[in-house]
Coordinates of C-alpha atoms and ligand atoms in Angstrom, one line a residue:
X1 CA 153.0 201.6 17.5
X2 CA 150.6 204.8 17.6
X3 CA 147.6 205.3 19.6
X4 CA 144.6 206.3 18.8
X5 CA 141.1 207.1 20.7
X6 CA 138.8 206.5 18.3
X7 CA 138.0 202.8 16.8
X8 CA 140.9 203.3 13.7
X9 CA 138.5 201.7 11.5
X10 CA 135.7 202.8 8.9
X11 CA 132.8 201.1 10.9
X12 CA 131.6 199.0 7.6
X13 CA 135.4 197.3 8.5
X14 CA 134.7 196.3 11.5
X15 CA 134.0 192.6 12.0
X16 CA 132.5 192.5 15.8
X17 CA 128.9 194.0 14.7
X18 CA 130.1 196.4 17.5
X19 CA 130.6 200.1 18.2
X20 CA 133.9 198.6 19.7
X21 CA 136.2 195.3 18.9
X22 CA 139.6 193.6 20.9
X23 CA 141.0 193.0 17.4
X24 CA 140.1 194.3 13.9
X25 CA 142.7 194.1 10.5
X26 CA 143.0 197.1 8.8
X27 CA 141.3 197.5 5.1
X28 CA 144.5 197.4 3.5
X29 CA 145.9 194.7 5.6
X30 CA 149.1 196.2 7.0
X31 CA 147.9 197.0 10.0
X32 CA 146.3 195.5 13.2
X33 CA 143.9 197.4 16.0
X34 CA 144.2 196.5 19.5
X35 CA 142.1 197.9 21.6
X36 CA 143.7 198.3 24.7
X37 CA 142.1 196.6 27.3
X38 CA 144.4 196.8 29.7
X39 CA 143.4 200.8 30.1
X40 CA 139.5 200.0 30.8
X41 CA 137.4 200.9 31.9
X42 CA 139.0 204.5 32.1
X43 CA 140.3 204.9 28.6
X44 CA 138.9 203.2 25.4
X45 CA 142.1 203.5 23.0
X46 CA 143.2 201.6 20.2
X47 CA 146.8 200.3 19.8
X48 CA 147.9 199.6 15.7
X49 CA 151.0 197.4 15.3
X50 CA 152.3 196.4 11.8
X51 CA 154.7 193.2 12.6
X52 CA 154.0 189.5 14.7
X53 CA 156.0 190.9 16.9
X54 CA 154.0 193.8 18.1
X55 CA 151.5 191.7 18.3
X56 CA 152.5 188.5 19.8
X57 CA 153.8 191.1 22.5
X58 CA 150.4 192.5 22.6
X59 CA 149.2 189.0 23.8
X60 CA 152.5 188.0 26.2
X61 CA 151.3 191.7 27.7
X62 CA 147.1 191.1 27.7
X63 CA 146.5 194.3 25.5
X64 CA 144.4 191.7 24.3
X65 CA 143.6 188.5 26.2
X66 CA 140.4 186.3 25.8
X67 CA 140.7 182.6 23.6
X68 CA 138.9 183.4 20.7
X69 CA 140.3 187.3 20.7
X70 CA 144.1 185.9 21.3
X71 CA 143.8 183.5 18.1
X72 CA 142.2 186.2 16.2
X73 CA 144.5 188.2 16.8
X74 CA 147.8 186.1 16.2
X75 CA 145.8 185.3 12.3
X76 CA 146.1 188.9 12.0
X77 CA 149.7 188.8 12.6
X78 CA 150.1 186.4 10.3
X79 CA 148.6 188.6 7.3
X80 CA 151.0 190.7 8.3
X81 CA 154.6 188.5 8.5
X82 CA 152.3 187.4 4.7
X83 CA 152.4 190.5 3.9
X84 CA 156.4 191.0 4.7
X85 CA 157.2 188.2 3.1
X86 CA 155.5 189.4 -0.2
X87 CA 158.9 189.8 -2.1
X88 CA 160.2 186.0 -0.9
X89 CA 160.5 183.0 -3.1
X90 CA 158.4 179.7 -1.0
X91 CA 161.3 179.0 0.4
X92 CA 161.8 182.5 2.4
X93 CA 158.1 182.8 2.4
X94 CA 157.5 180.3 4.5
X95 CA 160.5 180.6 6.7
X96 CA 158.9 184.0 7.7
X97 CA 155.6 182.7 8.0
X98 CA 157.1 179.5 10.8
X99 CA 159.3 182.3 12.5
X100 CA 156.3 184.7 12.8
X101 CA 153.8 181.4 14.4
X102 CA 156.3 179.9 16.5
X103 CA 156.6 183.9 18.0
X104 CA 153.2 184.0 18.1
X105 CA 152.3 180.7 19.4
X106 CA 154.9 180.7 22.7
X107 CA 152.8 184.4 23.4
X108 CA 150.7 182.1 25.8
X109 CA 150.4 178.9 27.2
X110 CA 147.2 178.1 28.1
X111 CA 144.1 179.1 25.8
X112 CA 144.3 176.2 22.8
X113 CA 142.5 179.1 20.5
X114 CA 146.6 180.7 20.1
X115 CA 148.1 177.6 19.2
X116 CA 144.0 176.5 16.7
X117 CA 144.7 179.9 14.8
X118 CA 148.7 179.7 13.9
X119 CA 148.5 175.9 12.7
X120 CA 145.9 176.9 10.4
X121 CA 147.9 179.8 9.2
X122 CA 151.1 177.9 8.7
X123 CA 148.5 175.0 6.8
X124 CA 147.5 177.8 4.4
X125 CA 150.9 178.8 4.0
X126 CA 152.1 175.2 2.9
X127 CA 149.7 175.1 0.3
X128 CA 150.0 178.4 -1.2
X129 CA 154.0 178.9 -0.9
X130 CA 154.6 178.6 -4.2
X131 CA 152.6 181.2 -5.5
X132 CA 152.6 185.2 -6.3
X133 CA 153.6 186.8 -3.2
X134 CA 150.5 189.2 -3.3
X135 CA 147.7 186.4 -3.9
X136 CA 149.0 184.6 -0.6
X137 CA 148.9 187.8 0.7
X138 CA 145.1 188.0 0.1
X139 CA 144.4 184.8 0.3
X140 CA 145.8 184.6 4.3
X141 CA 144.0 188.3 4.8
X142 CA 141.1 186.2 3.2
X143 CA 141.9 183.8 5.6
X144 CA 142.2 185.4 9.2
X145 CA 138.9 187.6 8.6
X146 CA 137.5 183.9 7.4
X147 CA 138.5 182.9 11.2
X148 CA 137.1 186.0 13.0
X149 CA 133.7 185.9 11.1
X150 CA 133.5 182.6 11.9
X151 CA 134.5 183.3 16.1
X152 CA 131.5 185.7 16.0
X153 CA 128.8 183.0 13.9
X154 CA 130.3 180.7 16.9
X155 CA 129.3 183.4 19.9
X156 CA 125.3 183.6 18.1
X157 CA 124.9 180.2 17.8
X158 CA 126.1 179.4 21.0
X159 CA 124.5 182.2 22.9
X160 CA 120.9 180.4 21.2
X161 CA 121.4 177.5 22.6
X162 CA 123.1 179.0 26.0
X163 CA 119.9 181.2 26.5
X164 CA 117.3 178.2 26.2
X165 CA 118.2 177.2 29.6
X166 CA 118.6 180.5 31.6
X167 CA 115.7 181.4 33.8
X168 CA 113.6 183.9 32.9
X169 CA 114.3 185.8 35.0
X170 CA 116.9 186.8 37.9
X171 CA 121.0 187.2 38.6
X172 CA 123.2 185.3 36.5
X173 CA 127.1 184.7 37.3
X174 CA 129.6 185.2 35.3
X175 CA 133.2 185.2 36.1
X176 CA 135.9 187.0 34.1
X177 CA 135.4 188.0 30.6
X178 CA 134.0 185.7 28.7
X179 CA 132.2 189.0 26.4
X180 CA 132.9 190.4 23.0
X181 CA 136.0 191.4 24.3
X182 CA 137.8 188.0 24.8
X183 CA 136.0 187.0 21.4
X184 CA 135.8 188.5 17.9
X185 CA 132.2 190.0 18.9
X186 CA 129.0 189.5 20.9
X187 CA 131.0 187.1 23.7
X188 CA 130.9 183.3 24.2
X189 CA 129.1 183.5 28.5
X190 CA 128.3 186.8 27.7
X191 CA 126.4 186.1 24.1
X192 CA 124.4 183.9 26.0
X193 CA 122.7 185.5 28.9
X194 CA 122.8 188.5 25.7
X195 CA 120.8 186.1 23.4
X196 CA 118.6 185.9 26.5
X197 CA 118.4 189.1 27.2
X198 CA 117.0 189.5 22.8
X199 CA 114.6 186.7 23.6
X200 CA 112.7 188.6 26.1
X201 CA 114.5 187.2 29.4
X202 CA 114.4 189.2 32.7
X203 CA 118.2 189.1 33.3
X204 CA 120.6 190.9 35.1
X205 CA 124.3 189.7 36.0
X206 CA 126.6 189.6 38.5
X207 CA 129.7 189.6 36.5
X208 CA 133.1 188.5 39.4
X209 CA 136.6 188.3 39.2
X210 CA 138.3 191.1 41.6
X211 CA 141.1 189.4 41.7
X212 CA 144.1 188.7 40.3
X213 CA 143.3 191.4 37.1
X214 CA 139.6 192.4 37.9
X215 CA 138.1 191.5 34.7
X216 CA 134.6 191.1 35.8
X217 CA 135.4 194.7 37.5
X218 CA 137.1 196.3 34.4
X219 CA 135.8 194.6 31.6
X220 CA 132.5 193.0 31.7
X221 CA 130.9 195.5 34.1
X222 CA 132.4 198.1 31.1
X223 CA 130.7 195.9 28.0
X224 CA 127.4 195.6 29.5
X225 CA 127.3 199.0 30.4
X226 CA 128.0 200.3 27.1
X227 CA 125.4 197.3 26.1
X228 CA 122.7 197.8 28.2
X229 CA 123.0 195.1 30.3
X230 CA 121.9 195.2 34.2
X231 CA 125.1 194.6 35.3
X232 CA 126.9 194.8 39.4
X233 CA 130.0 193.9 40.2
X234 CA 130.8 191.3 43.0
X235 CA 134.5 191.1 45.1
X236 CA 135.1 187.4 44.1
X237 CA 134.5 186.4 48.5
X238 CA 130.8 187.3 47.6
X239 CA 130.1 184.8 45.9
X240 CA 129.1 181.9 48.0
X241 CA 127.1 184.1 50.4
X242 CA 124.8 185.3 47.5
X243 CA 124.5 181.8 46.1
X244 CA 123.6 180.9 49.3
X245 CA 120.6 183.4 49.8
X246 CA 119.3 182.1 47.0
X247 CA 120.1 185.2 44.8
X248 CA 122.0 183.9 41.8
X249 CA 119.9 181.9 39.8
X250 CA 122.3 180.1 36.9
X251 CA 126.4 180.3 36.5
X252 CA 127.9 181.0 32.7
X253 CA 131.1 181.3 32.3
X254 CA 133.9 180.7 28.9
X255 CA 136.5 178.9 28.7
X256 CA 140.7 178.8 27.7
X257 CA 140.9 175.3 26.9
X258 CA 138.6 172.3 27.4
X259 CA 140.0 168.5 27.4
X260 CA 138.7 166.0 25.7
X261 CA 137.4 164.6 29.5
X262 CA 135.2 167.7 29.8
X263 CA 137.6 169.6 32.8
X264 CA 137.5 173.3 31.4
X265 CA 140.5 175.7 32.1
X266 CA 139.3 178.9 32.6
X267 CA 140.3 181.8 34.5
X268 CA 141.3 181.2 38.0
X269 CA 138.3 181.2 40.3
X270 CA 136.4 179.7 37.8
X271 CA 136.8 176.5 39.7
X272 CA 135.7 178.2 43.1
X273 CA 132.8 179.1 41.4
X274 CA 131.7 175.6 40.6
X275 CA 132.1 174.2 43.6
X276 CA 129.9 176.7 45.9
X277 CA 127.6 176.1 42.8
X278 CA 127.4 172.4 43.0
X279 CA 127.0 172.8 46.9
X280 CA 124.1 175.3 46.6
X281 CA 122.7 173.6 44.2
X282 CA 122.9 175.9 40.9
X283 CA 123.4 174.8 37.6
X284 CA 126.8 175.4 35.9
X285 CA 127.2 175.8 32.4
X286 CA 129.9 176.6 29.9
X287 CA 130.5 178.1 26.6
X288 CA 132.9 178.3 24.2
X289 CA 133.9 177.9 20.6
X290 CA 134.9 174.2 19.3
X291 CA 138.5 176.2 18.2
X292 CA 138.5 175.7 22.7
X293 CA 138.6 171.9 22.6
X294 CA 141.1 169.9 22.6
X295 CA 141.2 166.4 22.2
X296 CA 144.5 166.3 21.8
X297 CA 143.9 167.2 26.0
X298 CA 143.2 163.4 27.6
X299 CA 142.1 165.8 30.9
X300 CA 142.5 169.3 32.9
X301 CA 146.0 167.5 34.3
X302 CA 147.1 167.8 30.6
X303 CA 146.5 171.4 30.8
X304 CA 149.2 173.6 30.9
X305 CA 148.8 176.6 33.2
X306 CA 149.9 179.8 32.6
X307 CA 151.7 181.2 35.7
X308 CA 152.0 185.0 35.7
X309 CA 154.1 188.1 37.2
X310 CA 154.1 188.5 40.9
X311 CA 153.6 192.1 40.7
X312 CA 150.3 191.5 38.3
X313 CA 148.9 190.6 41.9
X314 CA 151.3 192.3 44.2
X315 CA 150.8 195.9 43.0
X316 CA 146.8 197.5 41.8
X317 CA 147.3 200.4 39.6
X318 CA 150.9 200.8 40.5
X319 CA 150.2 200.6 43.9
X320 CA 151.9 198.4 46.2
X321 CA 149.6 195.9 48.1
X322 CA 151.4 193.1 48.9
X323 CA 155.2 194.0 51.5
X324 CA 158.3 194.3 49.1
X325 CA 160.2 191.0 49.0
X326 CA 157.3 189.2 49.1
X327 CA 156.6 187.2 46.5
X328 CA 152.7 187.2 45.4
X329 CA 151.2 183.9 43.8
X330 CA 150.1 184.5 40.1
X331 CA 148.4 181.5 38.3
X332 CA 146.3 182.5 35.5
X333 CA 143.7 179.9 35.3
X334 CA 142.1 176.8 37.2
X335 CA 140.5 173.9 35.9
X336 CA 137.2 172.9 36.8
X337 CA 136.3 169.1 36.7
X338 CA 134.3 167.4 34.0
X339 CA 131.7 166.5 37.3
X340 CA 130.7 169.9 38.3
X341 CA 130.0 170.9 35.1
X342 CA 126.0 170.8 33.5
X343 CA 126.6 171.6 30.3
X344 CA 128.8 172.7 27.8
X345 CA 127.2 175.5 25.1
X346 CA 129.3 174.9 21.4
X347 CA 128.7 176.3 18.3
X348 CA 127.7 172.7 17.1
X349 CA 125.2 171.6 19.9
X350 CA 125.2 171.4 23.7
X351 CA 126.7 168.6 25.1
X352 CA 127.3 166.8 29.0
X353 CA 131.6 167.3 29.3
X354 CA 131.4 163.6 29.6
X355 CA 129.3 163.3 26.1
X356 CA 131.2 166.3 24.5
X357 CA 133.4 164.3 22.5
X358 CA 129.8 163.1 20.3
X359 CA 130.5 167.0 18.7
X360 CA 133.5 165.8 17.3
X361 CA 131.5 164.8 14.1
Ligands
LIG1 O1 144.0 185.9 31.0 P1 142.7 185.9 30.0 O2 142.0 187.6 30.3 O3 143.1 185.9 28.9 O4 141.5 184.9 30.5 C1 140.5 184.5 29.6 C2 139.6 183.8 30.2 O5 139.9 183.0 31.4 C3 138.1 184.4 30.3 O6 137.9 184.0 31.6 C4 137.4 183.2 29.4 O7 136.4 182.5 29.9 C5 138.2 182.4 28.6 S1 138.4 184.0 26.9 C6 136.1 183.5 25.8

């Protein structure tokens, strides 16, 4: 693994469409670049990874995070596996790809985009295993790049749909980071806000998720500020008060997994925001690509909720905030019931949570 402060790709290579990107594949397909999101907003730095195991560790440790972005990173990890197995016959190739897939899939449990991307890569591997090693590698790289491009296109499509629902002016609250940093580029929830602003609406963003991981403060504020979109950070406990005062016009969040009945798993704290929104009569929208919809999961009770390390809550920037010997709880996600959600925006269209399956096609 190596580290650089500049985007390590030529501008024409970046699929994110921005000057920064959560994950990119090198032109030769031999390296994966991840923006080291744990160091934002202080340092903008990229790590270069060369094995599927390094990519899996980057996902586990949250160098890259966000449901669509970890799916893309995993697909790029599968390209590294296909490259390393160029000299193998069909059986050796499949064995290597399945091993890499299992490693990547196990790196985080809640966001379904991860297993979705790995499953698609493995389906391609089974289909082209008998072919020449160089050809398999090139096909896997083309597959992963297409997955990345499709995600950016999906963000733009759901952005256009969602933008029409936002008011012409005022503050929109978002929780955690569902922006360019969490996706292939442009963002899901932040894509909706970006599209509304591009359409001429005068919006500003209230960004929360200040604990456990400060992703509203560190990431959403970083990318919106960088892109010139007005943003203020809220400590999570402030959201209710601002809603009571009428300051919040709408809420848009992303999702890590959407069950068949429209229940939505998203960053811990989303459920509390949705309850507050209902109490105050404020629309609560979810934006996510179809790869986040898991029709095989009937409802939110069946979604696996990741429990992360206690120290990620107990320490801030290495400094202890909880007495030594006391455990801090760290469920990383919660489930917002479908009944609290006004509408879900996807690249396939918009729906109330109860009508979501209609978009399955
Ligand atoms: O733990 P993370 O950062 O991977 O979780 C990501 C989130 O929960 C995001 O807020 C999100 O909405 C899903 S990614 C667009």
